Coordinates of C-alpha atoms and ligand atoms in Angstrom, one line a residue:
M1 CA 0.1 -0.1 -0.1
G2 CA 2.9 2.6 1.0
K3 CA 4.0 2.2 -2.8
T4 CA 1.1 3.4 -4.3
M5 CA 0.9 6.4 -1.9
P6 CA 1.5 9.8 -3.9
L7 CA 4.9 11.3 -3.3
N8 CA 3.9 14.6 -1.9
T9 CA 1.8 12.7 0.8
I10 CA 4.9 11.1 1.5
R11 CA 6.8 14.2 1.9
T12 CA 4.2 15.7 4.0
N13 CA 4.3 12.9 6.5
L14 CA 8.2 12.8 6.4
F15 CA 8.6 16.5 7.4
T16 CA 5.6 16.8 9.9
T17 CA 6.0 13.7 11.9
K18 CA 8.0 12.6 14.9
P19 CA 9.9 9.5 13.5
V20 CA 11.4 11.6 11.0
L21 CA 12.8 14.3 13.4
S22 CA 14.5 11.2 15.3
A23 CA 16.0 9.9 12.0
A24 CA 18.7 12.7 12.3
I25 CA 19.6 11.4 15.7
F26 CA 19.2 8.0 14.4
G27 CA 22.0 8.6 11.9
L28 CA 24.3 9.6 14.7
M29 CA 23.4 6.8 16.9
L30 CA 24.1 4.3 14.0
G31 CA 27.9 4.8 14.3
M32 CA 27.7 4.7 18.1
V33 CA 26.3 1.5 17.9
G34 CA 28.1 0.3 15.0
C35 CA 31.4 0.7 17.3
S36 CA 30.2 -0.6 20.5
N37 CA 28.6 -3.8 18.9
S38 CA 29.9 -5.3 15.7
S39 CA 28.0 -8.3 16.5
T40 CA 24.5 -6.6 15.4
T41 CA 25.2 -4.6 12.3
E42 CA 25.5 -7.5 10.0
D43 CA 22.6 -9.3 9.0
S44 CA 23.4 -9.1 5.3
V45 CA 21.8 -12.2 4.1
E46 CA 18.8 -11.7 6.4
T47 CA 17.8 -8.2 4.7
E48 CA 18.8 -9.3 1.5
T49 CA 15.8 -8.2 -0.5
T50 CA 15.7 -4.5 1.6
E51 CA 15.6 -1.7 -1.0
A52 CA 16.6 1.8 -0.5
G53 CA 13.6 4.1 -0.5
T54 CA 11.2 1.3 0.6
E55 CA 11.5 2.1 4.3
T56 CA 10.4 5.7 3.8
E57 CA 7.3 4.8 2.1
Q58 CA 6.7 2.3 4.7
Q59 CA 7.2 5.0 7.4
A60 CA 4.8 7.2 5.8
A61 CA 2.1 4.3 5.8
N62 CA 3.0 3.9 9.4
D63 CA 1.9 7.3 10.3
D64 CA -1.4 6.9 8.6
G65 CA -1.9 3.9 10.8
A66 CA -0.7 5.7 14.1
T67 CA -3.3 8.4 13.5
S68 CA -5.9 6.5 12.9
A69 CA -5.5 5.2 16.6
D70 CA -7.7 2.1 16.2
G71 CA -5.2 -0.2 17.6
Q72 CA -5.8 -2.2 14.6
T73 CA -2.0 -1.4 13.2
I74 CA 1.2 -3.3 14.2
T75 CA 4.3 -1.7 13.3
I76 CA 7.2 -4.2 13.1
Y77 CA 11.0 -3.2 12.9
S78 CA 12.5 -6.3 11.2
S79 CA 15.9 -7.7 10.1
R80 CA 14.2 -10.6 8.7
N81 CA 14.1 -11.3 4.8
E82 CA 10.6 -9.9 4.0
Q83 CA 10.0 -12.7 1.3
L84 CA 10.1 -15.0 3.8
I85 CA 8.5 -13.9 7.0
K86 CA 5.7 -11.4 4.9
P87 CA 3.4 -14.6 4.0
L88 CA 3.1 -15.4 7.7
L89 CA 2.3 -11.8 8.6
D90 CA -0.3 -11.8 5.9
R91 CA -2.0 -14.9 7.0
Y92 CA -2.4 -12.9 10.7
T93 CA -4.1 -10.1 8.9
E94 CA -6.4 -12.0 6.8
Q95 CA -7.5 -13.8 10.1
T96 CA -7.8 -10.8 12.4
G97 CA -8.0 -8.1 10.3
V98 CA -4.9 -6.4 12.0
K99 CA -2.9 -4.5 9.7
I100 CA 1.1 -4.9 9.8
E101 CA 3.4 -2.4 8.5
L102 CA 7.0 -4.1 8.3
V103 CA 10.1 -1.9 8.3
T104 CA 12.9 -3.8 7.1
D105 CA 16.8 -3.1 7.6
K106 CA 19.5 -4.7 9.4
T107 CA 19.4 -5.2 13.5
G108 CA 22.1 -2.9 14.5
P109 CA 20.5 0.3 12.5
L110 CA 16.8 -0.8 13.9
M111 CA 18.3 -1.3 17.5
A112 CA 19.9 2.4 16.9
R113 CA 16.6 3.7 15.8
L114 CA 14.7 2.2 18.4
Q115 CA 17.3 4.1 20.7
A116 CA 17.0 7.2 19.1
E117 CA 13.1 7.0 19.0
G118 CA 12.6 6.3 22.6
Q119 CA 8.8 6.5 23.5
N120 CA 7.9 8.3 20.3
T121 CA 8.4 5.2 18.3
P122 CA 6.2 4.1 15.8
A123 CA 7.3 0.4 16.4
D124 CA 5.4 -2.4 18.5
M125 CA 7.6 -5.3 17.7
L126 CA 11.0 -6.1 17.1
L127 CA 11.6 -9.1 14.9
T128 CA 15.4 -10.4 14.4
V129 CA 17.6 -13.2 14.4
D130 CA 20.2 -14.7 17.1
A131 CA 19.7 -14.7 20.7
G132 CA 22.7 -12.7 20.8
N133 CA 20.9 -9.8 19.0
L134 CA 17.5 -10.2 21.2
W135 CA 20.0 -9.9 24.5
Q136 CA 21.6 -7.0 23.3
A137 CA 18.2 -5.4 22.6
A138 CA 16.8 -6.2 26.0
Q139 CA 19.9 -5.0 27.6
Q140 CA 19.5 -1.5 25.8
G141 CA 16.0 -1.3 27.3
L142 CA 14.2 -1.4 23.8
L143 CA 12.0 -4.4 24.7
Q144 CA 9.3 -4.7 27.6
P145 CA 8.8 -7.6 29.5
V146 CA 5.3 -9.7 28.7
A147 CA 3.8 -12.5 30.7
S148 CA 1.8 -14.9 28.7
S149 CA 0.5 -18.3 29.4
V150 CA 0.4 -19.0 25.8
L151 CA 3.8 -18.1 25.3
E152 CA 4.9 -20.1 28.3
A153 CA 3.1 -23.4 26.9
N154 CA 4.4 -22.9 23.2
V155 CA 7.9 -21.8 23.6
P156 CA 10.4 -24.0 25.8
A157 CA 11.8 -22.0 28.5
K158 CA 15.4 -22.2 26.9
Y159 CA 14.1 -20.5 24.0
R160 CA 13.1 -17.3 25.8
D161 CA 14.0 -14.4 28.0
P162 CA 13.0 -15.5 31.7
K163 CA 11.5 -12.1 31.9
G164 CA 9.5 -12.1 28.7
Q165 CA 11.4 -9.3 26.9
W166 CA 12.0 -11.6 24.0
I167 CA 10.6 -14.8 22.5
G168 CA 12.3 -17.3 20.3
L169 CA 9.6 -18.2 17.3
S170 CA 11.8 -20.6 15.4
L171 CA 15.0 -22.3 15.4
R172 CA 18.0 -22.9 13.3
A173 CA 20.7 -25.4 13.8
R174 CA 24.2 -24.2 13.2
T175 CA 26.1 -27.5 12.1
I176 CA 29.0 -29.1 10.1
F177 CA 28.5 -29.0 6.3
Y178 CA 30.7 -31.2 4.1
D179 CA 31.8 -32.7 0.5
P180 CA 31.0 -36.3 0.3
S181 CA 33.4 -36.8 -2.6
K182 CA 36.3 -36.0 -0.1
V183 CA 34.7 -36.6 3.5
S184 CA 33.0 -39.2 4.9
A185 CA 30.4 -38.7 7.8
D186 CA 32.4 -41.0 10.2
Q187 CA 35.6 -38.5 9.8
L188 CA 33.3 -35.8 11.5
S189 CA 32.2 -35.5 15.1
T190 CA 32.4 -32.1 16.9
Y191 CA 32.9 -28.4 16.2
A192 CA 36.0 -28.7 18.3
D193 CA 37.5 -31.6 16.2
L194 CA 37.5 -29.1 13.1
A195 CA 40.5 -27.9 14.8
D196 CA 42.2 -31.1 14.5
P197 CA 45.5 -30.9 12.3
K198 CA 43.8 -33.3 9.9
W199 CA 41.7 -30.7 8.7
K200 CA 44.7 -28.4 7.7
G201 CA 43.7 -26.2 4.3
K202 CA 40.5 -28.1 4.4
L203 CA 38.2 -25.7 6.7
C204 CA 35.9 -22.9 5.3
L205 CA 34.4 -20.5 7.9
R206 CA 32.2 -17.5 7.9
T207 CA 33.7 -14.4 9.4
S208 CA 33.7 -14.2 13.3
K209 CA 32.0 -10.5 13.0
K210 CA 28.9 -12.6 12.4
V211 CA 26.6 -13.0 15.5
Y212 CA 25.8 -16.6 14.5
N213 CA 29.7 -17.6 15.1
Q214 CA 29.8 -15.4 18.3
S215 CA 26.9 -17.6 19.5
L216 CA 28.4 -20.7 18.7
V217 CA 31.8 -19.5 20.4
A218 CA 29.7 -18.3 23.3
S219 CA 28.1 -22.0 23.6
M220 CA 31.8 -23.5 23.3
I221 CA 32.8 -21.4 26.0
E222 CA 30.0 -22.5 28.3
H223 CA 30.6 -26.0 27.6
L224 CA 34.4 -26.3 27.3
G225 CA 35.7 -23.5 29.3
E226 CA 37.6 -20.6 28.1
E227 CA 41.0 -22.0 27.6
K228 CA 39.8 -25.2 25.7
T229 CA 37.7 -22.9 23.4
E230 CA 40.3 -20.7 22.8
A231 CA 42.8 -23.6 21.5
V232 CA 39.6 -24.7 19.3
I233 CA 39.5 -21.3 17.7
R234 CA 43.3 -21.2 16.9
G235 CA 43.0 -24.7 15.5
W236 CA 40.2 -23.6 13.2
V237 CA 42.2 -20.7 12.1
D238 CA 45.1 -22.8 11.2
N239 CA 43.0 -25.1 9.3
L240 CA 41.4 -22.7 7.0
A241 CA 41.6 -23.4 3.4
T242 CA 40.9 -19.5 2.3
D243 CA 40.0 -16.1 3.8
V244 CA 36.7 -16.2 5.8
F245 CA 33.3 -15.5 4.2
S246 CA 31.3 -12.9 4.4
D247 CA 27.8 -14.9 4.6
D248 CA 26.7 -18.6 5.0
T249 CA 25.7 -19.1 1.6
A250 CA 29.1 -18.2 -0.3
M251 CA 30.9 -20.8 2.2
L252 CA 28.7 -23.7 1.2
E253 CA 29.2 -22.7 -2.6
A254 CA 32.8 -23.1 -1.4
I255 CA 32.5 -26.6 -0.4
A256 CA 30.8 -27.2 -3.4
A257 CA 33.1 -26.1 -5.8
G258 CA 35.9 -28.1 -4.1
Q259 CA 37.6 -25.0 -2.5
C260 CA 37.3 -26.7 1.3
E261 CA 36.0 -29.6 2.5
V262 CA 34.2 -29.1 5.7
G263 CA 32.3 -26.0 6.9
I264 CA 29.9 -24.6 9.5
A265 CA 26.7 -22.7 8.5
N266 CA 23.1 -22.5 9.7
S267 CA 20.6 -25.3 8.5
Y268 CA 18.4 -22.8 6.7
Y269 CA 20.8 -21.8 4.1
Y270 CA 21.6 -25.0 3.1
G271 CA 17.6 -25.8 2.9
R272 CA 17.5 -22.6 0.5
L273 CA 20.4 -24.0 -1.6
L274 CA 18.8 -27.4 -2.0
D275 CA 15.5 -25.7 -3.1
E276 CA 17.2 -24.0 -5.9
K277 CA 19.5 -26.9 -6.7
P278 CA 18.4 -30.3 -5.7
N279 CA 21.5 -32.0 -6.3
F280 CA 23.6 -29.6 -4.5
P281 CA 26.7 -31.7 -3.9
V282 CA 27.0 -30.9 -0.2
K283 CA 26.1 -32.9 2.9
I284 CA 24.6 -31.9 6.3
F285 CA 26.2 -33.4 9.3
W286 CA 24.7 -33.0 12.9
A287 CA 27.8 -32.1 15.2
N288 CA 28.3 -32.9 18.6
Q289 CA 26.0 -35.9 18.6
G290 CA 27.9 -37.9 21.0
T291 CA 28.7 -35.0 23.5
T292 CA 26.6 -31.7 24.0
G293 CA 24.3 -31.8 20.7
T294 CA 24.1 -29.6 17.8
H295 CA 24.1 -25.7 18.4
V296 CA 20.8 -24.5 17.9
N297 CA 19.5 -20.7 18.2
V298 CA 16.5 -18.7 17.6
S299 CA 15.0 -16.0 15.5
G300 CA 12.4 -14.4 17.9
A301 CA 10.7 -11.2 18.7
G302 CA 10.0 -8.8 21.7
V303 CA 7.6 -6.0 22.4
V304 CA 9.2 -2.5 21.9
T305 CA 9.3 -0.5 25.3
G306 CA 7.5 2.4 23.5
S307 CA 5.1 0.4 21.8
D308 CA 1.5 2.1 21.9
N309 CA -0.2 -1.4 21.4
P310 CA 1.5 -3.7 23.5
D311 CA -1.4 -6.2 23.9
G312 CA -2.2 -6.3 20.5
T313 CA 1.7 -6.8 19.6
L314 CA 1.4 -9.7 22.1
K315 CA -1.5 -11.4 20.4
L316 CA 0.6 -11.4 17.2
I317 CA 3.6 -13.1 19.0
E318 CA 1.4 -15.6 20.7
W319 CA 0.1 -16.3 17.1
L320 CA 3.3 -16.8 15.7
S321 CA 4.0 -19.6 18.3
S322 CA 0.7 -21.1 17.2
D323 CA 0.8 -24.6 15.4
E324 CA -0.2 -22.7 12.5
A325 CA 2.8 -20.3 12.3
Q326 CA 5.1 -22.6 13.3
G327 CA 4.3 -25.0 10.6
L328 CA 4.8 -22.0 8.1
Y329 CA 8.3 -21.4 9.8
A330 CA 9.2 -24.8 8.8
S331 CA 7.7 -25.0 5.4
S332 CA 8.6 -21.4 3.8
D333 CA 11.6 -20.6 5.6
K334 CA 13.4 -24.0 6.2
E335 CA 13.7 -23.3 10.0
F336 CA 12.3 -25.7 12.9
P337 CA 9.7 -25.1 14.8
V338 CA 10.3 -23.7 18.5
K339 CA 6.9 -25.4 19.6
E340 CA 7.3 -29.1 20.1
G341 CA 5.1 -31.4 18.5
V342 CA 4.7 -29.2 15.2
D343 CA 5.5 -31.1 12.2
E344 CA 8.7 -30.1 10.5
S345 CA 8.9 -30.1 6.7
E346 CA 10.1 -32.6 4.4
M347 CA 13.0 -31.3 3.7
L348 CA 14.2 -30.8 7.4
R349 CA 12.5 -34.4 8.2
S350 CA 15.1 -35.7 5.5
W351 CA 18.2 -34.5 7.4
G352 CA 17.3 -36.6 10.2
E353 CA 16.7 -36.5 14.0
F354 CA 19.4 -35.0 16.0
K355 CA 20.1 -34.0 19.5
K356 CA 20.1 -30.3 19.9
D357 CA 22.3 -28.6 22.3
D358 CA 20.0 -28.1 25.7
I359 CA 21.8 -24.8 26.8
N360 CA 19.6 -21.8 27.2
V361 CA 20.1 -19.5 24.7
Q362 CA 20.5 -16.6 26.9
K363 CA 23.9 -17.5 27.4
F364 CA 25.1 -16.6 23.9
G365 CA 24.4 -12.8 24.8
E366 CA 25.8 -13.0 28.4
L367 CA 29.0 -14.5 26.6
Q368 CA 29.0 -12.5 23.7
T369 CA 31.8 -10.0 24.6
Q370 CA 34.0 -12.7 25.7
A371 CA 33.1 -14.5 22.7
I372 CA 34.4 -11.5 20.5
Q373 CA 37.4 -10.9 22.5
M374 CA 38.3 -14.4 22.2
M375 CA 37.8 -14.7 18.5
D376 CA 40.0 -11.5 18.1
K377 CA 42.9 -12.8 20.3
A378 CA 43.2 -16.1 18.3
G379 CA 43.3 -14.1 15.2
Y380 CA 39.8 -15.4 13.6
K381 CA 39.0 -12.6 11.5
Ligands
LIG401 FE1 20.9 -15.9 8.6

């Protein structure tokens, strides 16, 4: 709808409404957050469909919703890939009549914007990936606590903030991928084993700047302790076949191209590649099955502190945890449901059952700074 709005209407909104005043401040804040927290500024692949200009139009549309003051518009600041998340939100609108405005950007800028806008924000909900990001948003006071028996029933405690400031809504596994023409599954075991010299010149990794790797390393610090984890990271760096990659898809394609034999990536990137190329010549291996289980992380949401409609927003989050929405996450996005007993898609089932790490994902936030410092010290770029 924003796209059909005449340009002069957009201009009027831009120059007369409060969110835009804060856009200037937002520009300043952006630099600050970027410096203090590298982890939240790079959801590159999550926002691959974002177009410059879209946000301005959406912003103008938001203001219309806000002035109607009927509580029927929910504005979401989202770092999720719009194509993936939109079908779920459209379904909610169909069922309830509640209008949803989606403002898509990377997590870092969205959080800076929420900081700058404070109580004047048009946002009701933050939707993003990784417990490390959600934890940061809560730490910065951007999210408000909610209590919901629906969420308590649908989302296991290990996948949500104990105070209800954020709630995990889908699961992704970060695990090992390999080239089956060079490696057999019985040569693989744990993330730590990829530090063994037998993998010298054979390992590919994504950059340590990505929050996914920070969370993985945080989980290793929790399980193995600092000293062992640092030794593992040094081993990984020694084993690298090539420079670190900027995203998981490029890393998986490097395995397919024979540039490396093993690597670590999130499961849904692999799922999306398999959708495009059913014969994609890379296999998935569930890491740490004999030990702590495969590392899983969440995408999730929280009610924004300055929301004008916290009750309506909570209802939407509750719906996202329902059987119907959880099934859609699995089928459209190749993610795993957080809710137990919901059917996984055929593709996910074909990857086989696996033991998930039981760690409370909140730890990824708590240990994030330590993980970043450790990777830096160990030379993992
Ligand atoms: Fe991602």
